[in-house]
Amino acid sequence: MHRSSLTLKSSLQQVAAEELGDEVGAVVALDPQTGAILAMVTSPTYDPADLAGHDSSVVNQNYQSLLAQENGPLINRAIAGDTYPPGSTFKAHRRCGSPGGRIHAGDGACTRPTSSRCRTRPRPSATMAANRAATASPPRWPMRCAPACNTAFADLGMGLGWSVIERKAEEFGFTDKIDIPLSVTASRLPSDPDDAQTAMSAIGQYDVRSTPLQMAMVAAAIANDGTLMTPYLVDTVRAPDLKVIDVTEPEVYKEPMTTEDANTLTDMMVDVVDSGTGTAARISGVEVAGKTGTAETGVEGAAPHAWFVSFAPANDPVIAVAVVVENGGSLGSEATGGKVAAPIAKAVMEEAIRLDEEGDL
């Protein structure tokens, strides 16, 4: 029987699992320069030994028990099962000029597909700095009395047109079926949305759906100067006599953006952590780039999902992380990506930096 060595780092797995705790969600961490998956945690989970016994009746009973649990412990939320609306983290793959450049902040109202209205602070034809639009992410719809981030990016999306957003998202791997070698559920994009649906999709809502791995890939591509590496989980494969018969070599998956654009987005994401919605991910003495997301689920009365995507150190990244906590976790409707997901990502990044400094990453 062949034996495989995984790319996972045990201490990163442990930190991610402990920080996620009893919340329902997932954490994925990548090496931006190689694509190696350094951590991949899904919660809730189960003990694999329960499904690997010699008594088939006991194994089947254990399986049926797990299958019946409403919180779905058999689902690997990091790469499969239900995909999630990414919310504002979807904006991380977009470039809108230099960080200080001005972009339209909305005309005071925007129309959802349901034709309901959502009010914002900006006066008609108001503009705002692009980095302010990225750092001031309002929690969710409706956007009344909130900073203009969503309307700014919604307007930008309608101005670009869906075909441009779709093409760029696909360059980051959206809609692709990937094997790591575990099968990864393809992230989804809407088909031929109208203007209102394009506005919603531009901020990671409507029919945009993603796996945490996909959003980690977006962060990793930005961290790696615009080059997206192929994610992989198996490092080496050995024969029964332990002779190495296969080694995974890092390879470029796609090049979705230029180095200049990646640097621009990095600066904007650093602002998010320094002075925006992601301050809970600050690490003393280390510059961190990140983006929060608080995504409506489309389920009546359900609390939004809390997201955070990030990488560190921003100037020489050793890790890119995506965290999602379903329905805001223990904070429920009071949750935001900055409150719930960012601290989890911070802990994982801190451990990765420690490992790198000790030469163990």
mmCIF file of C-alpha atoms in Angstrom:
data_model
loop_
_atom_site.group_PDB
_atom_site.id
_atom_site.type_symbol
_atom_site.label_atom_id
_atom_site.label_comp_id
_atom_site.label_asym_id
_atom_site.label_seq_id
_atom_site.Cartn_x
_atom_site.Cartn_y
_atom_site.Cartn_z
ATOM 1 C CA MET A 1 0.000 0.000 0.000
ATOM 2 C CA HIS A 2 1.321 3.407 -0.970
ATOM 3 C CA ARG A 3 1.772 6.000 1.772
ATOM 4 C CA SER A 4 1.221 9.703 1.285
ATOM 5 C CA SER A 5 2.778 12.557 3.209
ATOM 6 C CA LEU A 6 0.515 15.575 3.533
ATOM 7 C CA THR A 7 1.423 19.242 3.353
ATOM 8 C CA LEU A 8 -0.542 20.032 6.521
ATOM 9 C CA LYS A 9 1.358 21.479 9.475
ATOM 10 C CA SER A 10 0.197 19.859 12.701
ATOM 11 C CA SER A 11 0.521 22.971 14.871
ATOM 12 C CA LEU A 12 -1.396 25.060 12.340
ATOM 13 C CA GLN A 13 -4.113 22.408 12.245
ATOM 14 C CA GLN A 14 -4.278 22.452 16.025
ATOM 15 C CA VAL A 15 -4.454 26.245 16.286
ATOM 16 C CA ALA A 16 -7.101 26.484 13.560
ATOM 17 C CA ALA A 17 -9.208 23.762 15.191
ATOM 18 C CA GLU A 18 -8.900 25.282 18.672
ATOM 19 C CA GLU A 19 -9.713 28.792 17.481
ATOM 20 C CA LEU A 20 -12.702 27.637 15.430
ATOM 21 C CA GLY A 21 -13.837 25.629 18.437
ATOM 22 C CA ASP A 22 -17.486 24.623 18.442
ATOM 23 C CA GLU A 23 -18.449 27.108 15.751
ATOM 24 C CA VAL A 24 -19.771 25.733 12.462
ATOM 25 C CA GLY A 25 -17.425 26.691 9.648
ATOM 26 C CA ALA A 26 -13.984 26.144 8.174
ATOM 27 C CA VAL A 27 -10.400 27.402 8.015
ATOM 28 C CA VAL A 28 -8.047 26.967 5.055
ATOM 29 C CA ALA A 29 -4.429 28.152 4.975
ATOM 30 C CA LEU A 30 -2.128 28.081 1.942
ATOM 31 C CA ASP A 31 1.518 28.715 1.224
ATOM 32 C CA PRO A 32 1.118 31.506 -1.368
ATOM 33 C CA GLN A 33 4.407 30.700 -3.090
ATOM 34 C CA THR A 34 3.800 26.983 -3.617
ATOM 35 C CA GLY A 35 0.066 26.325 -3.223
ATOM 36 C CA ALA A 36 0.678 23.795 -0.441
ATOM 37 C CA ILE A 37 -2.284 23.511 1.930
ATOM 38 C CA LEU A 38 -0.866 24.210 5.379
ATOM 39 C CA ALA A 39 -4.122 23.856 7.323
ATOM 40 C CA MET A 40 -7.607 22.644 6.438
ATOM 41 C CA VAL A 41 -10.122 22.432 9.251
ATOM 42 C CA THR A 42 -13.862 21.853 9.118
ATOM 43 C CA SER A 43 -16.265 22.046 12.045
ATOM 44 C CA PRO A 44 -18.107 20.153 13.352
ATOM 45 C CA THR A 45 -16.097 17.032 12.667
ATOM 46 C CA TYR A 46 -15.899 13.406 13.836
ATOM 47 C CA ASP A 47 -13.429 10.718 14.834
ATOM 48 C CA PRO A 48 -12.486 8.739 11.681
ATOM 49 C CA ALA A 49 -11.825 5.717 13.878
ATOM 50 C CA ASP A 50 -15.591 5.410 14.320
ATOM 51 C CA LEU A 51 -15.854 4.521 10.643
ATOM 52 C CA ALA A 52 -12.789 2.284 10.419
ATOM 53 C CA GLY A 53 -13.562 -0.601 12.747
ATOM 54 C CA HIS A 54 -13.646 -4.324 11.965
ATOM 55 C CA ASP A 55 -17.280 -4.718 13.020
ATOM 56 C CA SER A 56 -19.271 -3.549 9.987
ATOM 57 C CA SER A 57 -22.526 -3.328 11.953
ATOM 58 C CA VAL A 58 -20.944 -0.943 14.459
ATOM 59 C CA VAL A 59 -19.342 1.094 11.677
ATOM 60 C CA ASN A 60 -22.664 1.360 9.855
ATOM 61 C CA GLN A 61 -24.427 2.358 13.055
ATOM 62 C CA ASN A 62 -21.838 5.071 13.671
ATOM 63 C CA TYR A 63 -22.182 6.300 10.101
ATOM 64 C CA GLN A 64 -25.964 6.490 10.294
ATOM 65 C CA SER A 65 -25.682 8.383 13.575
ATOM 66 C CA LEU A 66 -23.336 10.937 12.013
ATOM 67 C CA LEU A 67 -25.535 11.194 8.936
ATOM 68 C CA ALA A 68 -28.563 11.996 11.072
ATOM 69 C CA GLN A 69 -26.942 14.913 12.884
ATOM 70 C CA GLU A 70 -28.381 18.221 11.683
ATOM 71 C CA ASN A 71 -25.062 20.080 11.872
ATOM 72 C CA GLY A 72 -23.534 17.807 9.211
ATOM 73 C CA PRO A 73 -20.237 16.581 10.702
ATOM 74 C CA LEU A 74 -19.599 14.476 7.582
ATOM 75 C CA ILE A 75 -19.435 17.596 5.392
ATOM 76 C CA ASN A 76 -15.960 18.949 4.703
ATOM 77 C CA ARG A 77 -16.947 22.612 4.717
ATOM 78 C CA ALA A 78 -13.446 23.683 3.672
ATOM 79 C CA ILE A 79 -13.706 22.212 0.183
ATOM 80 C CA ALA A 80 -17.082 20.568 -0.382
ATOM 81 C CA GLY A 81 -20.714 20.341 0.572
ATOM 82 C CA ASP A 82 -22.532 23.648 0.777
ATOM 83 C CA THR A 83 -20.726 26.606 -0.726
ATOM 84 C CA TYR A 84 -21.144 30.058 0.787
ATOM 85 C CA PRO A 85 -21.912 33.565 -0.428
ATOM 86 C CA PRO A 86 -18.514 35.232 0.115
ATOM 87 C CA GLY A 87 -19.871 38.715 0.750
ATOM 88 C CA SER A 88 -17.308 41.487 0.821
ATOM 89 C CA THR A 89 -14.355 39.096 0.622
ATOM 90 C CA PHE A 90 -15.336 38.733 -3.056
ATOM 91 C CA LYS A 91 -14.224 42.337 -3.509
ATOM 92 C CA ALA A 92 -10.659 41.249 -2.780
ATOM 93 C CA HIS A 93 -10.208 40.092 -6.391
ATOM 94 C CA ARG A 94 -11.104 43.502 -7.782
ATOM 95 C CA ARG A 95 -8.847 46.462 -8.533
ATOM 96 C CA CYS A 96 -10.301 49.944 -8.843
ATOM 97 C CA GLY A 97 -7.312 52.185 -9.455
ATOM 98 C CA SER A 98 -4.844 53.387 -6.857
ATOM 99 C CA PRO A 99 -5.875 53.132 -3.191
ATOM 100 C CA GLY A 100 -6.362 56.897 -2.974
ATOM 101 C CA GLY A 101 -8.224 57.110 -6.278
ATOM 102 C CA ARG A 102 -11.864 58.168 -6.327
ATOM 103 C CA ILE A 103 -14.696 55.824 -7.254
ATOM 104 C CA HIS A 104 -18.404 56.502 -7.445
ATOM 105 C CA ALA A 105 -20.103 55.827 -4.111
ATOM 106 C CA GLY A 106 -23.673 55.473 -5.259
ATOM 107 C CA ASP A 107 -26.558 57.821 -5.970
ATOM 108 C CA GLY A 108 -28.179 57.437 -2.586
ATOM 109 C CA ALA A 109 -30.048 54.238 -3.428
ATOM 110 C CA CYS A 110 -29.510 50.959 -5.190
ATOM 111 C CA THR A 111 -32.008 48.385 -6.341
ATOM 112 C CA ARG A 112 -31.923 44.782 -5.238
ATOM 113 C CA PRO A 113 -33.398 42.047 -7.449
ATOM 114 C CA THR A 114 -36.490 42.235 -5.232
ATOM 115 C CA SER A 115 -36.768 45.944 -6.105
ATOM 116 C CA SER A 116 -36.508 46.957 -2.435
ATOM 117 C CA ARG A 117 -34.495 50.097 -1.798
ATOM 118 C CA CYS A 118 -31.362 50.440 0.264
ATOM 119 C CA ARG A 119 -30.268 53.863 1.434
ATOM 120 C CA THR A 120 -26.743 55.085 1.935
ATOM 121 C CA ARG A 121 -25.097 58.204 3.277
ATOM 122 C CA PRO A 122 -23.487 59.598 0.108
ATOM 123 C CA ARG A 123 -25.206 62.422 -1.687
ATOM 124 C CA PRO A 124 -26.042 61.903 -5.374
ATOM 125 C CA SER A 125 -22.877 61.498 -7.458
ATOM 126 C CA ALA A 126 -20.760 61.353 -4.296
ATOM 127 C CA THR A 127 -17.367 59.680 -4.573
ATOM 128 C CA MET A 128 -15.010 58.152 -2.046
ATOM 129 C CA ALA A 129 -11.438 56.920 -1.929
ATOM 130 C CA ALA A 130 -11.093 53.360 -3.196
ATOM 131 C CA ASN A 131 -9.276 52.264 -0.063
ATOM 132 C CA ARG A 132 -12.047 53.781 2.084
ATOM 133 C CA ALA A 133 -14.559 51.725 0.097
ATOM 134 C CA ALA A 134 -12.527 48.618 0.854
ATOM 135 C CA THR A 135 -11.902 49.325 4.522
ATOM 136 C CA ALA A 136 -15.393 50.423 5.543
ATOM 137 C CA SER A 137 -17.414 47.338 4.823
ATOM 138 C CA PRO A 138 -20.993 47.596 6.080
ATOM 139 C CA PRO A 139 -22.337 44.417 7.646
ATOM 140 C CA ARG A 140 -25.141 43.566 5.261
ATOM 141 C CA TRP A 141 -28.218 44.777 3.430
ATOM 142 C CA PRO A 142 -30.007 47.101 3.865
ATOM 143 C CA MET A 143 -27.182 49.628 3.735
ATOM 144 C CA ARG A 144 -28.993 52.486 5.436
ATOM 145 C CA CYS A 145 -26.723 54.876 7.301
ATOM 146 C CA ALA A 146 -23.667 52.761 6.493
ATOM 147 C CA PRO A 147 -20.363 53.705 4.863
ATOM 148 C CA ALA A 148 -20.576 53.593 1.108
ATOM 149 C CA CYS A 149 -18.451 50.514 0.529
ATOM 150 C CA ASN A 150 -21.181 48.286 -0.863
ATOM 151 C CA THR A 151 -22.720 50.915 -3.111
ATOM 152 C CA ALA A 152 -19.269 51.904 -4.347
ATOM 153 C CA PHE A 153 -18.419 48.367 -5.401
ATOM 154 C CA ALA A 154 -21.947 47.685 -6.635
ATOM 155 C CA ASP A 155 -21.735 50.742 -8.873
ATOM 156 C CA LEU A 156 -18.257 49.717 -9.980
ATOM 157 C CA GLY A 157 -19.583 46.272 -10.851
ATOM 158 C CA MET A 158 -22.397 47.663 -12.968
ATOM 159 C CA GLY A 159 -19.938 49.995 -14.676
ATOM 160 C CA LEU A 160 -17.564 47.169 -15.523
ATOM 161 C CA GLY A 161 -20.361 44.847 -16.618
ATOM 162 C CA TRP A 162 -20.902 41.268 -15.540
ATOM 163 C CA SER A 163 -18.715 39.775 -18.279
ATOM 164 C CA VAL A 164 -15.647 41.545 -16.869
ATOM 165 C CA ILE A 165 -16.343 40.477 -13.277
ATOM 166 C CA GLU A 166 -17.093 36.921 -14.392
ATOM 167 C CA ARG A 167 -13.884 36.668 -16.416
ATOM 168 C CA LYS A 168 -11.774 37.978 -13.551
ATOM 169 C CA ALA A 169 -13.402 35.636 -11.024
ATOM 170 C CA GLU A 170 -12.786 32.681 -13.338
ATOM 171 C CA GLU A 171 -9.123 33.692 -13.566
ATOM 172 C CA PHE A 172 -8.970 33.117 -9.800
ATOM 173 C CA GLY A 173 -10.461 29.630 -10.181
ATOM 174 C CA PHE A 174 -14.184 30.275 -9.789
ATOM 175 C CA THR A 175 -16.297 27.623 -11.587
ATOM 176 C CA ASP A 176 -13.281 25.254 -11.869
ATOM 177 C CA LYS A 177 -13.413 21.727 -10.499
ATOM 178 C CA ILE A 178 -10.157 21.137 -8.644
ATOM 179 C CA ASP A 179 -8.635 18.001 -7.150
ATOM 180 C CA ILE A 180 -6.120 18.417 -4.336
ATOM 181 C CA PRO A 181 -6.409 15.305 -4.835
ATOM 182 C CA LEU A 182 -9.657 15.364 -2.817
ATOM 183 C CA SER A 183 -12.427 16.664 -5.034
ATOM 184 C CA VAL A 184 -13.220 20.347 -4.433
ATOM 185 C CA THR A 185 -16.706 21.657 -5.118
ATOM 186 C CA ALA A 186 -16.578 24.279 -7.868
ATOM 187 C CA SER A 187 -17.387 27.797 -6.732
ATOM 188 C CA ARG A 188 -20.389 29.252 -8.511
ATOM 189 C CA LEU A 189 -21.198 32.449 -10.383
ATOM 190 C CA PRO A 190 -24.599 33.688 -11.580
ATOM 191 C CA SER A 191 -25.654 33.171 -15.167
ATOM 192 C CA ASP A 192 -26.446 36.302 -17.187
ATOM 193 C CA PRO A 193 -27.479 38.582 -14.289
ATOM 194 C CA ASP A 194 -29.304 41.850 -14.955
ATOM 195 C CA ASP A 195 -27.979 45.185 -13.671
ATOM 196 C CA ALA A 196 -29.442 44.842 -10.179
ATOM 197 C CA GLN A 197 -28.220 41.248 -9.915
ATOM 198 C CA THR A 198 -24.802 42.319 -11.191
ATOM 199 C CA ALA A 199 -24.650 44.948 -8.433
ATOM 200 C CA MET A 200 -25.456 42.316 -5.835
ATOM 201 C CA SER A 201 -23.000 39.832 -7.349
ATOM 202 C CA ALA A 202 -20.248 42.461 -7.390
ATOM 203 C CA ILE A 203 -20.333 42.496 -3.582
ATOM 204 C CA GLY A 204 -20.377 38.703 -3.265
ATOM 205 C CA GLN A 205 -24.122 38.232 -2.871
ATOM 206 C CA TYR A 206 -26.988 37.047 -5.105
ATOM 207 C CA ASP A 207 -25.872 33.726 -6.691
ATOM 208 C CA VAL A 208 -22.124 33.989 -6.013
ATOM 209 C CA ARG A 209 -21.041 30.969 -3.961
ATOM 210 C CA SER A 210 -17.572 29.917 -2.862
ATOM 211 C CA THR A 211 -15.644 27.372 -0.867
ATOM 212 C CA PRO A 212 -13.208 28.581 1.800
ATOM 213 C CA LEU A 213 -10.416 27.035 -0.291
ATOM 214 C CA GLN A 214 -11.410 29.250 -3.214
ATOM 215 C CA MET A 215 -11.263 32.385 -1.099
ATOM 216 C CA ALA A 216 -7.890 31.308 0.306
ATOM 217 C CA MET A 217 -6.742 30.994 -3.315
ATOM 218 C CA VAL A 218 -7.835 34.583 -3.989
ATOM 219 C CA ALA A 219 -5.828 35.826 -0.992
ATOM 220 C CA ALA A 220 -2.842 33.663 -1.969
ATOM 221 C CA ALA A 221 -2.784 35.022 -5.529
ATOM 222 C CA ILE A 222 -2.707 38.608 -4.277
ATOM 223 C CA ALA A 223 -0.016 37.665 -1.763
ATOM 224 C CA ASN A 224 2.062 36.025 -4.505
ATOM 225 C CA ASP A 225 2.292 39.142 -6.704
ATOM 226 C CA GLY A 226 -0.718 38.121 -8.791
ATOM 227 C CA THR A 227 0.316 34.541 -9.513
ATOM 228 C CA LEU A 228 -2.034 31.794 -8.325
ATOM 229 C CA MET A 229 -0.355 28.482 -7.557
ATOM 230 C CA THR A 230 -2.171 25.150 -7.840
ATOM 231 C CA PRO A 231 -3.371 24.090 -4.375
ATOM 232 C CA TYR A 232 -2.260 20.633 -3.269
ATOM 233 C CA LEU A 233 -2.539 18.484 -0.154
ATOM 234 C CA VAL A 234 -0.157 15.584 -0.905
ATOM 235 C CA ASP A 235 3.557 16.299 -0.699
ATOM 236 C CA THR A 236 5.092 12.883 -1.394
ATOM 237 C CA VAL A 237 3.913 9.354 -2.175
ATOM 238 C CA ARG A 238 5.963 6.383 -1.005
ATOM 239 C CA ALA A 239 5.961 2.713 -1.941
ATOM 240 C CA PRO A 240 5.498 0.018 0.757
ATOM 241 C CA ASP A 241 9.279 -0.019 1.199
ATOM 242 C CA LEU A 242 9.110 3.772 1.834
ATOM 243 C CA LYS A 243 10.867 4.592 -1.410
ATOM 244 C CA VAL A 244 9.647 7.921 -2.773
ATOM 245 C CA ILE A 245 7.746 7.325 -6.009
ATOM 246 C CA ASP A 246 6.144 10.731 -6.500
ATOM 247 C CA VAL A 247 6.747 14.279 -5.289
ATOM 248 C CA THR A 248 4.362 17.151 -5.936
ATOM 249 C CA GLU A 249 6.125 20.015 -7.636
ATOM 250 C CA PRO A 250 4.560 23.469 -7.213
ATOM 251 C CA GLU A 251 3.050 24.740 -10.431
ATOM 252 C CA VAL A 252 1.341 27.893 -11.595
ATOM 253 C CA TYR A 253 -2.419 27.524 -11.881
ATOM 254 C CA LYS A 254 -3.274 30.923 -13.343
ATOM 255 C CA GLU A 255 -1.988 34.490 -13.388
ATOM 256 C CA PRO A 256 -5.110 36.529 -12.654
ATOM 257 C CA MET A 257 -3.463 39.902 -12.077
ATOM 258 C CA THR A 258 -0.315 41.901 -12.596
ATOM 259 C CA THR A 259 2.202 42.515 -9.840
ATOM 260 C CA GLU A 260 1.176 46.187 -9.848
ATOM 261 C CA ASP A 261 -2.487 45.324 -9.308
ATOM 262 C CA ALA A 262 -1.586 42.799 -6.604
ATOM 263 C CA ASN A 263 0.474 45.438 -4.807
ATOM 264 C CA THR A 264 -2.404 47.905 -5.044
ATOM 265 C CA LEU A 265 -4.825 45.390 -3.524
ATOM 266 C CA THR A 266 -2.290 44.502 -0.846
ATOM 267 C CA ASP A 267 -2.083 48.143 0.202
ATOM 268 C CA MET A 268 -5.870 48.333 0.385
ATOM 269 C CA MET A 269 -6.068 45.129 2.421
ATOM 270 C CA VAL A 270 -3.385 46.400 4.801
ATOM 271 C CA ASP A 271 -5.575 49.462 5.370
ATOM 272 C CA VAL A 272 -8.473 47.143 6.243
ATOM 273 C CA VAL A 273 -6.434 45.645 9.086
ATOM 274 C CA ASP A 274 -4.681 48.831 10.147
ATOM 275 C CA SER A 275 -7.700 51.109 10.329
ATOM 276 C CA GLY A 276 -10.776 49.406 8.902
ATOM 277 C CA THR A 277 -13.039 46.502 9.743
ATOM 278 C CA GLY A 278 -10.212 43.991 10.214
ATOM 279 C CA THR A 279 -8.351 45.477 13.178
ATOM 280 C CA ALA A 280 -8.917 42.290 15.199
ATOM 281 C CA ALA A 281 -6.351 40.622 12.905
ATOM 282 C CA ARG A 282 -3.531 43.008 13.803
ATOM 283 C CA ILE A 283 -0.280 41.310 14.805
ATOM 284 C CA SER A 284 2.272 43.333 16.743
ATOM 285 C CA GLY A 285 5.315 44.095 14.628
ATOM 286 C CA VAL A 286 3.852 42.435 11.528
ATOM 287 C CA GLU A 287 1.977 44.067 8.669
ATOM 288 C CA VAL A 288 -1.164 42.051 7.880
ATOM 289 C CA ALA A 289 -3.346 42.283 4.773
ATOM 290 C CA GLY A 290 -6.967 41.249 5.111
ATOM 291 C CA LYS A 291 -10.581 41.655 4.048
ATOM 292 C CA THR A 292 -13.693 41.114 6.112
ATOM 293 C CA GLY A 293 -16.985 39.809 4.818
ATOM 294 C CA THR A 294 -20.436 39.510 6.357
ATOM 295 C CA ALA A 295 -22.625 37.679 3.880
ATOM 296 C CA GLU A 296 -26.385 37.289 3.870
ATOM 297 C CA THR A 297 -27.462 33.705 3.307
ATOM 298 C CA GLY A 298 -30.773 34.248 1.546
ATOM 299 C CA VAL A 299 -32.545 32.258 4.278
ATOM 300 C CA GLU A 300 -35.277 34.247 5.992
ATOM 301 C CA GLY A 301 -34.310 35.111 9.538
ATOM 302 C CA ALA A 302 -30.862 33.490 9.324
ATOM 303 C CA ALA A 303 -27.854 35.399 10.633
ATOM 304 C CA PRO A 304 -25.166 36.226 8.045
ATOM 305 C CA HIS A 305 -21.986 34.230 7.563
ATOM 306 C CA ALA A 306 -18.802 35.817 8.930
ATOM 307 C CA TRP A 307 -15.724 35.777 6.648
ATOM 308 C CA PHE A 308 -12.121 36.883 6.781
ATOM 309 C CA VAL A 309 -9.411 36.399 4.137
ATOM 310 C CA SER A 310 -5.855 37.494 4.802
ATOM 311 C CA PHE A 311 -2.127 36.984 4.402
ATOM 312 C CA ALA A 312 0.984 37.863 6.378
ATOM 313 C CA PRO A 313 3.506 39.339 6.541
ATOM 314 C CA ALA A 314 2.089 41.631 3.864
ATOM 315 C CA ASN A 315 5.502 42.462 2.379
ATOM 316 C CA ASP A 316 6.761 38.851 2.283
ATOM 317 C CA PRO A 317 3.807 36.491 2.862
ATOM 318 C CA VAL A 318 4.329 33.005 4.260
ATOM 319 C CA ILE A 319 0.634 32.173 4.667
ATOM 320 C CA ALA A 320 -2.759 33.047 3.203
ATOM 321 C CA VAL A 321 -5.854 32.242 5.236
ATOM 322 C CA ALA A 322 -9.599 32.081 4.692
ATOM 323 C CA VAL A 323 -12.046 31.678 7.557
ATOM 324 C CA VAL A 324 -15.816 31.307 7.439
ATOM 325 C CA VAL A 325 -18.132 30.954 10.428
ATOM 326 C CA GLU A 326 -21.672 29.998 9.499
ATOM 327 C CA ASN A 327 -24.477 32.305 10.577
ATOM 328 C CA GLY A 328 -22.182 34.404 12.739
ATOM 329 C CA GLY A 329 -21.477 31.578 15.145
ATOM 330 C CA SER A 330 -22.205 32.300 18.778
ATOM 331 C CA LEU A 331 -22.748 36.016 18.055
ATOM 332 C CA GLY A 332 -25.508 35.319 15.555
ATOM 333 C CA SER A 333 -26.957 38.449 13.939
ATOM 334 C CA GLU A 334 -24.512 40.618 15.918
ATOM 335 C CA ALA A 335 -21.544 39.005 14.202
ATOM 336 C CA THR A 336 -19.312 40.502 11.548
ATOM 337 C CA GLY A 337 -16.298 39.066 9.780
ATOM 338 C CA GLY A 338 -14.110 41.414 11.789
ATOM 339 C CA LYS A 339 -15.512 40.299 15.138
ATOM 340 C CA VAL A 340 -15.758 36.554 14.563
ATOM 341 C CA ALA A 341 -13.517 35.368 11.720
ATOM 342 C CA ALA A 342 -10.590 37.812 11.908
ATOM 343 C CA PRO A 343 -9.356 36.682 15.368
ATOM 344 C CA ILE A 344 -9.286 33.072 14.143
ATOM 345 C CA ALA A 345 -7.216 34.036 11.110
ATOM 346 C CA LYS A 346 -4.900 36.103 13.307
ATOM 347 C CA ALA A 347 -4.073 33.124 15.505
ATOM 348 C CA VAL A 348 -3.312 30.931 12.487
ATOM 349 C CA MET A 349 -1.095 33.600 10.917
ATOM 350 C CA GLU A 350 0.777 34.126 14.185
ATOM 351 C CA GLU A 351 1.545 30.411 14.392
ATOM 352 C CA ALA A 352 2.704 30.331 10.766
ATOM 353 C CA ILE A 353 5.031 33.269 11.361
ATOM 354 C CA ARG A 354 6.435 31.527 14.443
ATOM 355 C CA LEU A 355 7.046 28.353 12.443
ATOM 356 C CA ASP A 356 8.697 30.331 9.646
ATOM 357 C CA GLU A 357 11.010 32.120 12.061
ATOM 358 C CA GLU A 358 12.060 28.736 13.490
ATOM 359 C CA GLY A 359 12.549 27.269 10.005
ATOM 360 C CA ASP A 360 9.731 24.755 10.405
ATOM 361 C CA LEU A 361 7.228 26.076 7.882
#
